CSV table of C-alpha atoms and ligand atoms in Angstrom, one decimal:
chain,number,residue,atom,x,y,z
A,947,UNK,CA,0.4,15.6,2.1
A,948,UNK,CA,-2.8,14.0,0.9
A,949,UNK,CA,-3.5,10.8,2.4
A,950,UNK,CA,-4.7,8.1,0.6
A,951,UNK,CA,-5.7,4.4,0.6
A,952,UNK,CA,-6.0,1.2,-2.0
A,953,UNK,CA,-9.5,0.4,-2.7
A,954,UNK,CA,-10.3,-3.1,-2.3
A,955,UNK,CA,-8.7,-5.6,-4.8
A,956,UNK,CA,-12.1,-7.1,-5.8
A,957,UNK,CA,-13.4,-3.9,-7.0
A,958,UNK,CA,-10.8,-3.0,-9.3
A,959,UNK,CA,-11.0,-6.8,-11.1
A,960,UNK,CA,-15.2,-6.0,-11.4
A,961,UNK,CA,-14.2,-2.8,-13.0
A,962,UNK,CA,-12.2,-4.0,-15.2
A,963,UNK,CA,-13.4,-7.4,-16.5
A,964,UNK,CA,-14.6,-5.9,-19.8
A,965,UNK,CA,-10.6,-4.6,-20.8
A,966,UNK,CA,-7.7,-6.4,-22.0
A,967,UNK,CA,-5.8,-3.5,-22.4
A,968,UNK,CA,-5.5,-1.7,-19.2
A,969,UNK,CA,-2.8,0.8,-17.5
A,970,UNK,CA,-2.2,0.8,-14.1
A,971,UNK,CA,-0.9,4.8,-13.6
A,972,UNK,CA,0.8,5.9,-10.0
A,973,UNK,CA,1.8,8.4,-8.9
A,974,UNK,CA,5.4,9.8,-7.4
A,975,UNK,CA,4.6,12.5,-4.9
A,976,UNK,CA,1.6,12.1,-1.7
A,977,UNK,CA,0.2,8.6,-2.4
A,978,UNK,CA,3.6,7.0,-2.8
A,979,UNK,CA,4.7,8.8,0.4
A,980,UNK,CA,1.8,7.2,1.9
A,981,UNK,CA,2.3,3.9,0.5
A,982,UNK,CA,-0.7,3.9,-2.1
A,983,UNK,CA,0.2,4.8,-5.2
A,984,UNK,CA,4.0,4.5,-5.9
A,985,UNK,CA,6.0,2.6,-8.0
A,986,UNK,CA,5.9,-0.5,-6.3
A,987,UNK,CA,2.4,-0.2,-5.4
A,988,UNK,CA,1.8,0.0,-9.1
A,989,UNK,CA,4.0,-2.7,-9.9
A,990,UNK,CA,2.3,-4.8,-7.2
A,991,UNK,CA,-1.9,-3.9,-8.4
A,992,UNK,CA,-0.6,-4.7,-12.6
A,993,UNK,CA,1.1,-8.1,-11.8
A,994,UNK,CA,-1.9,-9.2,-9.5
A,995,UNK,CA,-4.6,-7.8,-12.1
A,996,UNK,CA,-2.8,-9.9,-14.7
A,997,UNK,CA,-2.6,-13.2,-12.4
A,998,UNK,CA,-6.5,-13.0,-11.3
A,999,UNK,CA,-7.5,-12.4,-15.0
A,1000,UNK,CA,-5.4,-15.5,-15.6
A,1001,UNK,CA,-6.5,-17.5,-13.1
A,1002,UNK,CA,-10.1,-17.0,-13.6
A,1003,UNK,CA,-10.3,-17.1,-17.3
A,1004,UNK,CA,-11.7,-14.6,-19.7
A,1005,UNK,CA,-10.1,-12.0,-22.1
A,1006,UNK,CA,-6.0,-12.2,-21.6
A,1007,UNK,CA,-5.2,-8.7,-19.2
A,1008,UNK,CA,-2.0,-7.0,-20.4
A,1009,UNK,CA,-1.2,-4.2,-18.1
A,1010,UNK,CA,0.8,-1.9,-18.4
A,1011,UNK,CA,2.4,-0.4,-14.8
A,1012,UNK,CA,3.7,3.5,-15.3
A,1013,UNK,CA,4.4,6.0,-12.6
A,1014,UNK,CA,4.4,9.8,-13.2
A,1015,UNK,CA,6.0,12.7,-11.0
A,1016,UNK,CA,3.2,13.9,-10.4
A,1017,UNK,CA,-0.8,13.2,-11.2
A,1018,UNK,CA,-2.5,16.6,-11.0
A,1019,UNK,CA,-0.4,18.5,-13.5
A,1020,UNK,CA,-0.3,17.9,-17.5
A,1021,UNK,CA,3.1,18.5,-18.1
A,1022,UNK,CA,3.7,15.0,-16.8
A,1023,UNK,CA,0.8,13.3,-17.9
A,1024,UNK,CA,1.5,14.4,-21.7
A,1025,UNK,CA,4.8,11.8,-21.9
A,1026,UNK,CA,2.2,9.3,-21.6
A,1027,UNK,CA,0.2,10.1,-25.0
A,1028,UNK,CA,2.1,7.2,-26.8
A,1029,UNK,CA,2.2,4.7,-24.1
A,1030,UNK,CA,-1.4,4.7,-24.0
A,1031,UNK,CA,-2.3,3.9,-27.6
A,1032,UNK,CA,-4.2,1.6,-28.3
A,1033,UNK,CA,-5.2,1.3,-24.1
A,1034,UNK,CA,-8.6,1.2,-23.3
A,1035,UNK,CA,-8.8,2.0,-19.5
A,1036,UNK,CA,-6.6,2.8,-16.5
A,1037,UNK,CA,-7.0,2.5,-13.0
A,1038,UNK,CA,-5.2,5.8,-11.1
A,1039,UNK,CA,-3.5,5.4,-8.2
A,1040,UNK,CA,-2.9,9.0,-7.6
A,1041,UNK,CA,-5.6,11.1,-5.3
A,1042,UNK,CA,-8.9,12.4,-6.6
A,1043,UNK,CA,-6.9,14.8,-8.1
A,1044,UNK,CA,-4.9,12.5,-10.4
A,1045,UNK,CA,-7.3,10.4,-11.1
A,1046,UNK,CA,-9.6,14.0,-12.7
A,1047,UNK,CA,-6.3,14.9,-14.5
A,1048,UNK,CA,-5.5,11.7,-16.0
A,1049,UNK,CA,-9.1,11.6,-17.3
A,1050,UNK,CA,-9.0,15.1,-18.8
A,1051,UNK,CA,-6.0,14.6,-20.1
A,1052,UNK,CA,-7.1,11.3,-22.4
A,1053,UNK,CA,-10.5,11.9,-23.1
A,1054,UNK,CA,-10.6,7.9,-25.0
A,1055,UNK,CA,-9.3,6.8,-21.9
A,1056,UNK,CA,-11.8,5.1,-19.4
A,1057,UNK,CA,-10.0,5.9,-16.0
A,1058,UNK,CA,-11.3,3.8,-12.5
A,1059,UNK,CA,-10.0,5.2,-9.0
A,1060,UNK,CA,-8.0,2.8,-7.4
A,1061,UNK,CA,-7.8,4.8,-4.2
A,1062,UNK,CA,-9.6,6.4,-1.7
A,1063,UNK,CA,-8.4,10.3,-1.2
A,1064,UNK,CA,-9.0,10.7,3.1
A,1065,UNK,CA,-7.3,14.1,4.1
A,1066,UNK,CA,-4.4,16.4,4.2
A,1067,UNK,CA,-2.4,14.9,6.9
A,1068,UNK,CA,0.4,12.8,7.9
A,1069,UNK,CA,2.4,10.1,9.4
A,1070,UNK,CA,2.5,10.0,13.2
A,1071,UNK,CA,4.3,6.2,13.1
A,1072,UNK,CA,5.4,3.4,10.3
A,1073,UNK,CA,1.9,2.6,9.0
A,1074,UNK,CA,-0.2,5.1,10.2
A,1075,UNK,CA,-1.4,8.9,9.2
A,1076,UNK,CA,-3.5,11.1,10.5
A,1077,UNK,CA,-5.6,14.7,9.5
A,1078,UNK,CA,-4.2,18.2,10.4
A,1079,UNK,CA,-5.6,20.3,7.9
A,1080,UNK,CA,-9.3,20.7,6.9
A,1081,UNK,CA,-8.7,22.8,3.7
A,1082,UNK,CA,-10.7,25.7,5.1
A,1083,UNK,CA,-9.0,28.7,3.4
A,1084,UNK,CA,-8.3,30.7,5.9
A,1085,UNK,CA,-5.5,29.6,8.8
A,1086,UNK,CA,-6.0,30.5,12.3
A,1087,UNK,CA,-2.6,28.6,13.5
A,1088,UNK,CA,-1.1,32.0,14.6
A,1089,UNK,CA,-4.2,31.9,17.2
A,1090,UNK,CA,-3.5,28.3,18.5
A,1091,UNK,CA,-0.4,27.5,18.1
A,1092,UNK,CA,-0.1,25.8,15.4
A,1093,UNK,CA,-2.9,22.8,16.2
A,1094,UNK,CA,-5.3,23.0,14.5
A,1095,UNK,CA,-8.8,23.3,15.9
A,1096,UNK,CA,-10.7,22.8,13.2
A,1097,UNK,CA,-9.2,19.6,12.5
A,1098,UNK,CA,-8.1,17.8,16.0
A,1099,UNK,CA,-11.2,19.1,17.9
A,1100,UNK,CA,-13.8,16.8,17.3
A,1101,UNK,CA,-16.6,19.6,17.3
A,1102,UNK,CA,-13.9,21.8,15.5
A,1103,UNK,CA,-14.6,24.7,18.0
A,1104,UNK,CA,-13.3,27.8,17.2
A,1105,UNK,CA,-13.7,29.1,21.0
A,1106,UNK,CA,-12.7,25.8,23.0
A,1107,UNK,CA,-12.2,23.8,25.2
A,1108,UNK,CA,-15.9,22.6,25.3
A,1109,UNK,CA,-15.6,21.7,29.1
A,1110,UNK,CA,-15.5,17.6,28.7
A,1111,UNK,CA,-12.6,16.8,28.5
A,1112,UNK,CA,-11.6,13.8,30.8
A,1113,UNK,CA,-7.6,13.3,31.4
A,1114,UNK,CA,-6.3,15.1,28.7
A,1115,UNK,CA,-8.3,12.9,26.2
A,1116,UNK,CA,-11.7,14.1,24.1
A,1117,UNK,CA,-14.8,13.3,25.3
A,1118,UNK,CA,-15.9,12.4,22.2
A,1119,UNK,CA,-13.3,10.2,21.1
A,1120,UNK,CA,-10.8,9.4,24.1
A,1121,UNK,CA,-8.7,8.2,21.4
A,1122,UNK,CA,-6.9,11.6,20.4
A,1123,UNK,CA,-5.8,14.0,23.0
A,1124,UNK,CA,-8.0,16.9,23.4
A,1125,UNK,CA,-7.1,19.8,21.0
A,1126,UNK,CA,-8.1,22.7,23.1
A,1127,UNK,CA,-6.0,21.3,25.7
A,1128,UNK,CA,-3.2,20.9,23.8
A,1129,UNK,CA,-3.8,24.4,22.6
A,1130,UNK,CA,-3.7,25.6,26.1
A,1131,UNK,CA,-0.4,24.4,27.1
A,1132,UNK,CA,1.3,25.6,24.0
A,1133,UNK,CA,0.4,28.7,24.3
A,1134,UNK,CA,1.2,28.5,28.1
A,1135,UNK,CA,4.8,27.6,27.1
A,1136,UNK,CA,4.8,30.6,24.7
A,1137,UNK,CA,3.7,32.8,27.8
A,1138,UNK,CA,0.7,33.5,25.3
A,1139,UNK,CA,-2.2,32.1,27.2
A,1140,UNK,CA,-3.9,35.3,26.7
A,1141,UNK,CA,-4.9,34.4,23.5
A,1142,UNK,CA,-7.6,32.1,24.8
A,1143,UNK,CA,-9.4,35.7,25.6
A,1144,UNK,CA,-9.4,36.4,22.1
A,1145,UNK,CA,-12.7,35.8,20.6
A,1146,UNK,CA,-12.8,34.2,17.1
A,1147,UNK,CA,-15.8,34.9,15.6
A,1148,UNK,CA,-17.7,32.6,12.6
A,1149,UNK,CA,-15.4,31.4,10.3
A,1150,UNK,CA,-16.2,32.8,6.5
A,1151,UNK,CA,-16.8,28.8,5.4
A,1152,UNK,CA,-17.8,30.4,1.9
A,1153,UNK,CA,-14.2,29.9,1.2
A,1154,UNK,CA,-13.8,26.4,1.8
A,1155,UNK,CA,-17.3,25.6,0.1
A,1156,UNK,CA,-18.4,28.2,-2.0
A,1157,UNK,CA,-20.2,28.3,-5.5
A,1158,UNK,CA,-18.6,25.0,-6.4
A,1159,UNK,CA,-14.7,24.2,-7.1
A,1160,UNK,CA,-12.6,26.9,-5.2
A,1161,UNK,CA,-10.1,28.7,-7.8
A,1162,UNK,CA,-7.2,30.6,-7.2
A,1163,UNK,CA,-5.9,33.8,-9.4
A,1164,UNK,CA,-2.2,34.9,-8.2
A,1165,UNK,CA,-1.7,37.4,-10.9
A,1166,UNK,CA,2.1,38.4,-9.7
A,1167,UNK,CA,3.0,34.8,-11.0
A,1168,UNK,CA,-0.3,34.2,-13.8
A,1169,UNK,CA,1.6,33.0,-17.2
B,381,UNK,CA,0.8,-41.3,-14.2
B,382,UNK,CA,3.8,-39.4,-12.8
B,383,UNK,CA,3.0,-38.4,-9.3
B,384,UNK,CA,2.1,-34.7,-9.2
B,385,UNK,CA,5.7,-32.8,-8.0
B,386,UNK,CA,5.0,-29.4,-6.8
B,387,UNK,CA,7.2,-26.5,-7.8
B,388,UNK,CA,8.1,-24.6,-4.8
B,389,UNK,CA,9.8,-21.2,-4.7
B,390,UNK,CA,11.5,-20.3,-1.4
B,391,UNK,CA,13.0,-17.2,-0.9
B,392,UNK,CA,16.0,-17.7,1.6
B,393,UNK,CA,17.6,-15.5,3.6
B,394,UNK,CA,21.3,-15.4,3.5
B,395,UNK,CA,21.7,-15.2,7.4
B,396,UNK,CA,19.6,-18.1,8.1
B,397,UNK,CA,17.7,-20.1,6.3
B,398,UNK,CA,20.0,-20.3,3.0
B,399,UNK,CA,22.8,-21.5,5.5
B,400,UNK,CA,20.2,-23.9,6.8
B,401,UNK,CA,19.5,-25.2,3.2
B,402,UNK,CA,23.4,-26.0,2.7
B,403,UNK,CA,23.7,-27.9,6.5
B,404,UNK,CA,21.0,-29.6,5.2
B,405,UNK,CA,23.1,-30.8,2.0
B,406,UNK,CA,25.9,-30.9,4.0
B,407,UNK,CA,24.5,-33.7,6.9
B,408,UNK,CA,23.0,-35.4,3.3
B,409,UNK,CA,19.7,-34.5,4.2
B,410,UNK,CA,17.0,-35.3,1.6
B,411,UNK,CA,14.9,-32.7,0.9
B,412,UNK,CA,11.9,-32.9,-1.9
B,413,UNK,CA,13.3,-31.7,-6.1
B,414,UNK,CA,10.7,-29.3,-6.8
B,415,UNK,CA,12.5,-26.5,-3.8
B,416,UNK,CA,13.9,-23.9,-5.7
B,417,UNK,CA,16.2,-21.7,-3.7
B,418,UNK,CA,16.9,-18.4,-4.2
B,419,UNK,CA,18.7,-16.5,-1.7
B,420,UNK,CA,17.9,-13.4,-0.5
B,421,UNK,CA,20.1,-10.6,1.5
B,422,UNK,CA,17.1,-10.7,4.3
B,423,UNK,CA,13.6,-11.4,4.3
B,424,UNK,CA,12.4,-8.1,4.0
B,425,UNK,CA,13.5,-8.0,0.7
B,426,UNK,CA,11.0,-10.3,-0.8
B,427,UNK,CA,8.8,-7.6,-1.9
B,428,UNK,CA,5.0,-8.6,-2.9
B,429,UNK,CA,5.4,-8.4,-6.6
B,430,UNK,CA,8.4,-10.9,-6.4
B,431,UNK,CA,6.0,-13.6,-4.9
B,432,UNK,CA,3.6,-13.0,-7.3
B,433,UNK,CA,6.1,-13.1,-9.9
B,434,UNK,CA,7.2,-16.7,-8.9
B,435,UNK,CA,3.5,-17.4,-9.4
B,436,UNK,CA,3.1,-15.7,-12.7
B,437,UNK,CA,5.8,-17.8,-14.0
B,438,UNK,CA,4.6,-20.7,-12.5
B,439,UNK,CA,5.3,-21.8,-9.4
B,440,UNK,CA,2.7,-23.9,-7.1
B,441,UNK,CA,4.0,-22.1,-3.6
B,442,UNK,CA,6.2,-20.2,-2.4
B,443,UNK,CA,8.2,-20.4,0.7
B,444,UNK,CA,9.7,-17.2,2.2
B,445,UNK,CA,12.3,-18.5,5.4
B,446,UNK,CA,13.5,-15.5,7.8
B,447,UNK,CA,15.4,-15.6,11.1
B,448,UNK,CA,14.0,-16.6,14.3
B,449,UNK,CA,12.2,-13.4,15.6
B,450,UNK,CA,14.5,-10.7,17.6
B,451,UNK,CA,17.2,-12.4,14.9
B,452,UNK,CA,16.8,-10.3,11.8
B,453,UNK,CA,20.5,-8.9,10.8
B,454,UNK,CA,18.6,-6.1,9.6
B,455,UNK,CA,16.4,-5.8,13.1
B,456,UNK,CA,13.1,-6.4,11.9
B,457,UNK,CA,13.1,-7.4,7.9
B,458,UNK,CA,11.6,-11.0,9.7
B,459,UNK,CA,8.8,-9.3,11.3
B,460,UNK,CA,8.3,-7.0,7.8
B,461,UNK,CA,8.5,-9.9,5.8
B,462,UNK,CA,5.7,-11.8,7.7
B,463,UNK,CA,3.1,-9.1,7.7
B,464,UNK,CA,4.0,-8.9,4.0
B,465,UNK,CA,3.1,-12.7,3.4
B,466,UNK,CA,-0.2,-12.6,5.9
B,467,UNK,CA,-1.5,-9.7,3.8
B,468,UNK,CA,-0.3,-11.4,0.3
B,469,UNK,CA,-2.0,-14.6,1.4
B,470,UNK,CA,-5.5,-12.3,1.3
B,471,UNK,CA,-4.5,-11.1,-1.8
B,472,UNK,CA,-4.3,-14.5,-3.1
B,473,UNK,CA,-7.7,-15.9,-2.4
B,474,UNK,CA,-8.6,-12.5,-4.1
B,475,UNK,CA,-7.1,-13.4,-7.0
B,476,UNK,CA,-8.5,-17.2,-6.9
B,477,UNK,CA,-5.8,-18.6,-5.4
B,478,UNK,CA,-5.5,-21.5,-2.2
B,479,UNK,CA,-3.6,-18.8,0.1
B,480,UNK,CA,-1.8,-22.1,1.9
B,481,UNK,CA,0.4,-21.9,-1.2
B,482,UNK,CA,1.8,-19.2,0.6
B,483,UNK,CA,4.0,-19.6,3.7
B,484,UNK,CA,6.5,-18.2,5.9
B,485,UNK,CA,8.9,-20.0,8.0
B,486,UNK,CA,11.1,-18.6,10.9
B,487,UNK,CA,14.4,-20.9,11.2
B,488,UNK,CA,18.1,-20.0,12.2
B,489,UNK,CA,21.5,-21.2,10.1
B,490,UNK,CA,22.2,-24.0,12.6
B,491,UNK,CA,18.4,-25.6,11.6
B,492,UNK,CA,19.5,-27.6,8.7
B,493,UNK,CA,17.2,-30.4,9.9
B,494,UNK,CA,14.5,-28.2,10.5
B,495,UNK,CA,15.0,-26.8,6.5
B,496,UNK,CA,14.4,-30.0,5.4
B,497,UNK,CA,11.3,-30.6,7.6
B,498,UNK,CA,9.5,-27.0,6.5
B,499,UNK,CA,10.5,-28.2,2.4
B,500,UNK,CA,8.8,-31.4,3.1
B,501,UNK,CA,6.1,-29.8,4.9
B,502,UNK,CA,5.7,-27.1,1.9
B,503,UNK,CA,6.0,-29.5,-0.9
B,504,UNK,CA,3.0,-32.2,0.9
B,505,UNK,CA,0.4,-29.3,2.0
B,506,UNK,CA,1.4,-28.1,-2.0
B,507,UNK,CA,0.8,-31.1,-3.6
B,508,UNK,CA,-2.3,-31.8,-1.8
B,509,UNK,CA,-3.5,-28.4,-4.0
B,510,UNK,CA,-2.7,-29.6,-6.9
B,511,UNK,CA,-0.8,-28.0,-9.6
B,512,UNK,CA,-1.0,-23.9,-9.3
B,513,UNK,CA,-3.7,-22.8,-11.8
B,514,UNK,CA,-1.5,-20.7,-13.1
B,515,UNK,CA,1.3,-23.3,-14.2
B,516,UNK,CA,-1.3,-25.8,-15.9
B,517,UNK,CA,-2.0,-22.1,-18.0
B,518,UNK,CA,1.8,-22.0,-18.4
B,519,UNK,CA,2.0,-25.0,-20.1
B,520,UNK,CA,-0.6,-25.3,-22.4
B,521,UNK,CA,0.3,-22.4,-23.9
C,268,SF4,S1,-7.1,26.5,10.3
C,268,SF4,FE1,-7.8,25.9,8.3
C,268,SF4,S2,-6.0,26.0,7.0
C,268,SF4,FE2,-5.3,26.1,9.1
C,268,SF4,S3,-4.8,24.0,9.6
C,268,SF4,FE3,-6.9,24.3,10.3
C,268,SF4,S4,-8.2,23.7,8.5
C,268,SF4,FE4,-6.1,23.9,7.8
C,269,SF4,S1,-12.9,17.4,24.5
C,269,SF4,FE1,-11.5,18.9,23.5
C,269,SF4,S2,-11.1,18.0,21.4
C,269,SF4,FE2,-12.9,16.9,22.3
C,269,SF4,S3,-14.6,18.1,21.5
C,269,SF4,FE3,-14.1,19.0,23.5
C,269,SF4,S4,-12.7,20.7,23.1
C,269,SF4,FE4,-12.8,19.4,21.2
């Protein structure tokens, strides 16, 4: 999923001092998952938005907490057209993504990120996530046994280990266990450790950073 | 001038602390007027937005009383429920206000004395803040 985390508090009241009218807009899939941009995350940012605007005087904030399925598709977003009458910003607590769509979406609408969008990863324990995934459009699991080098390698080698390794943990952050190692006994328990010989050559990065956005045609399922 | 007389929410736990309120009536106890008590099936449950509803609508603190650590009927809604009030407490002075009117209290269903001592001990750090921003807003209008 895509990890994600609240942007300080302080931030969001300098952003919005000049609104009274302001939706607070979450999200139901990845940042509520990750304890971001849920409902009650939502609930929580509106009533606290409210009480600062109160306690420090100015314009009166009314804020409106709503929580779609999903962010980063219209069909979800477009319930909302009524609501938001009359509202002159929002802050998004969905990812990057949501936070583009709900823009796009409501082009009168001034929309402030009220998250920071980290990675595709996930929970290892209660409060705490971690990357697995780099985006880079083009999986090589089948080669390492389903850790990801790209990622959990520090220097992302595509040909590891890089030789300093020190008990099992990265040289250059003994935090995380080295990923090469990890790759080697996997495939050792898979009886696959001949795979290490195979030589991966440059990865194609042109399709993880290309000529701007990616995009992606599937015409078997294109409307 | 009336003495100031603090409004205190405090969000009881029905295992402990709520029990502890009632010993504390019980062995006649006196504990300050401005507690209001509202029982709660654990701790953990006092989510963030209901203690800053009690301050939307007024309150000048808030109390939220769980069960002695290793306690929790729910194993660890104590331990939740006290991260949850050190991180609200930041939130507070975000928001502009004294996080001390903030608190949470570990206590067990045989402490009725100790019930009354945290109330007393809420309600004098409280009043010492004066009235919650919030409430004088409340009033006025
Ligand atoms: S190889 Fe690429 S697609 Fe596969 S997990 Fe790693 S970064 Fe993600
Ligand atoms: S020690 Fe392992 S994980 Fe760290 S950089 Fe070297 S190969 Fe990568």
């Amino acid at each position: 999923m895509i990890v994600a985390k609240p942007k300080p508090f302080p931030f969001l009241t300098e952003q919005l001092r000049p609104y009274r009218k302001v939706a607070v807009v979450g999200c139901e899939t990845c940042v509520a998952v990750c304890l971001a941009g849920g409902e009650r995350e939502v609930r929580r940012l509106a009533q606290a938005l409210e009480l600062e605007r109160r306690v420090r005087g100015g314009v009166e904030l009314l804020t409106l907490p709503l929580t779609v399925k999903r962010q980063c598709e219209y069909e979800y977003l477009e319930p909302l057209r009524e609501t938001l009458k009359g509202v002159e910003a929002a802050v998004s607590l969905g990812c990057g993504v949501g936070v583009q769509y709900l823009a796009a979406a409501f082009p009168e609408l001034w929309v402030v990120p009220g998250l920071d969008t980290l990675m595709a990863g996930g929970p290892t324990a209660l409060g705490v996530w971690e990357e697995y995934c780099r985006l880079c459009g083009e999986c090589l699991l089948h080669l390492t046994g389903g850790i990801c080098p790209l990622t959990r390698c520090a220097k992302g080698l595509l040909n590891g280990p890089c030789g300093g390794a020190s008990e099992g943990r990265c040289e250059v952050n003994p935090e995380v266990p080295c990923a090469w190692i990890l790759i080697y006994e996997r495939l050792r328990r898979f009886g696959k450790e001949e795979l290490l010989r195979h030589l991966t050559p440059p990865k194609n990065w042109q399709l993880a950073q290309g000529r701007g956005p990616r995009k992606l045609v599937r015409e078997e399922v294109r409307g | 001038m009336k003495e100031f007389e603090p409004i205190i929410v405090a969000f009881c736990c029905h295992y402990c602390a709520y029990a502890a309120a009632d010993l504390a009536g019980s062995l006649r106890l006196e504990y300050p007027p401005g507690i209001r008590i509202v029982e709660v099936p654990c701790s953990g449950r006092v989510e963030e937005e209901l203690i800053l509803k009690a301050f939307a609508e007024g309150a000048d603190g808030v109390l939220v009383a769980g069960c002695l650590e290793g306690d929790c009927h729910f194993q660890k809604g104590n331990i939740r429920a006290r991260k949850r009030v050190e991180h609200l407490r930041q939130l507070l002075k975000e928001i502009g206000l004294e996080p001390e009117r903030l608190a949470m209290y570990h206590l067990s269903s045989a402490m009725g004395r100790r019930f009354a001592e945290i109330a007393w001990e809420m309600a004098e750090k409280v009043a010492g803040l004066g009235p919650s921003p919030l409430r004088r807003r409340t009033r006025e209008g």
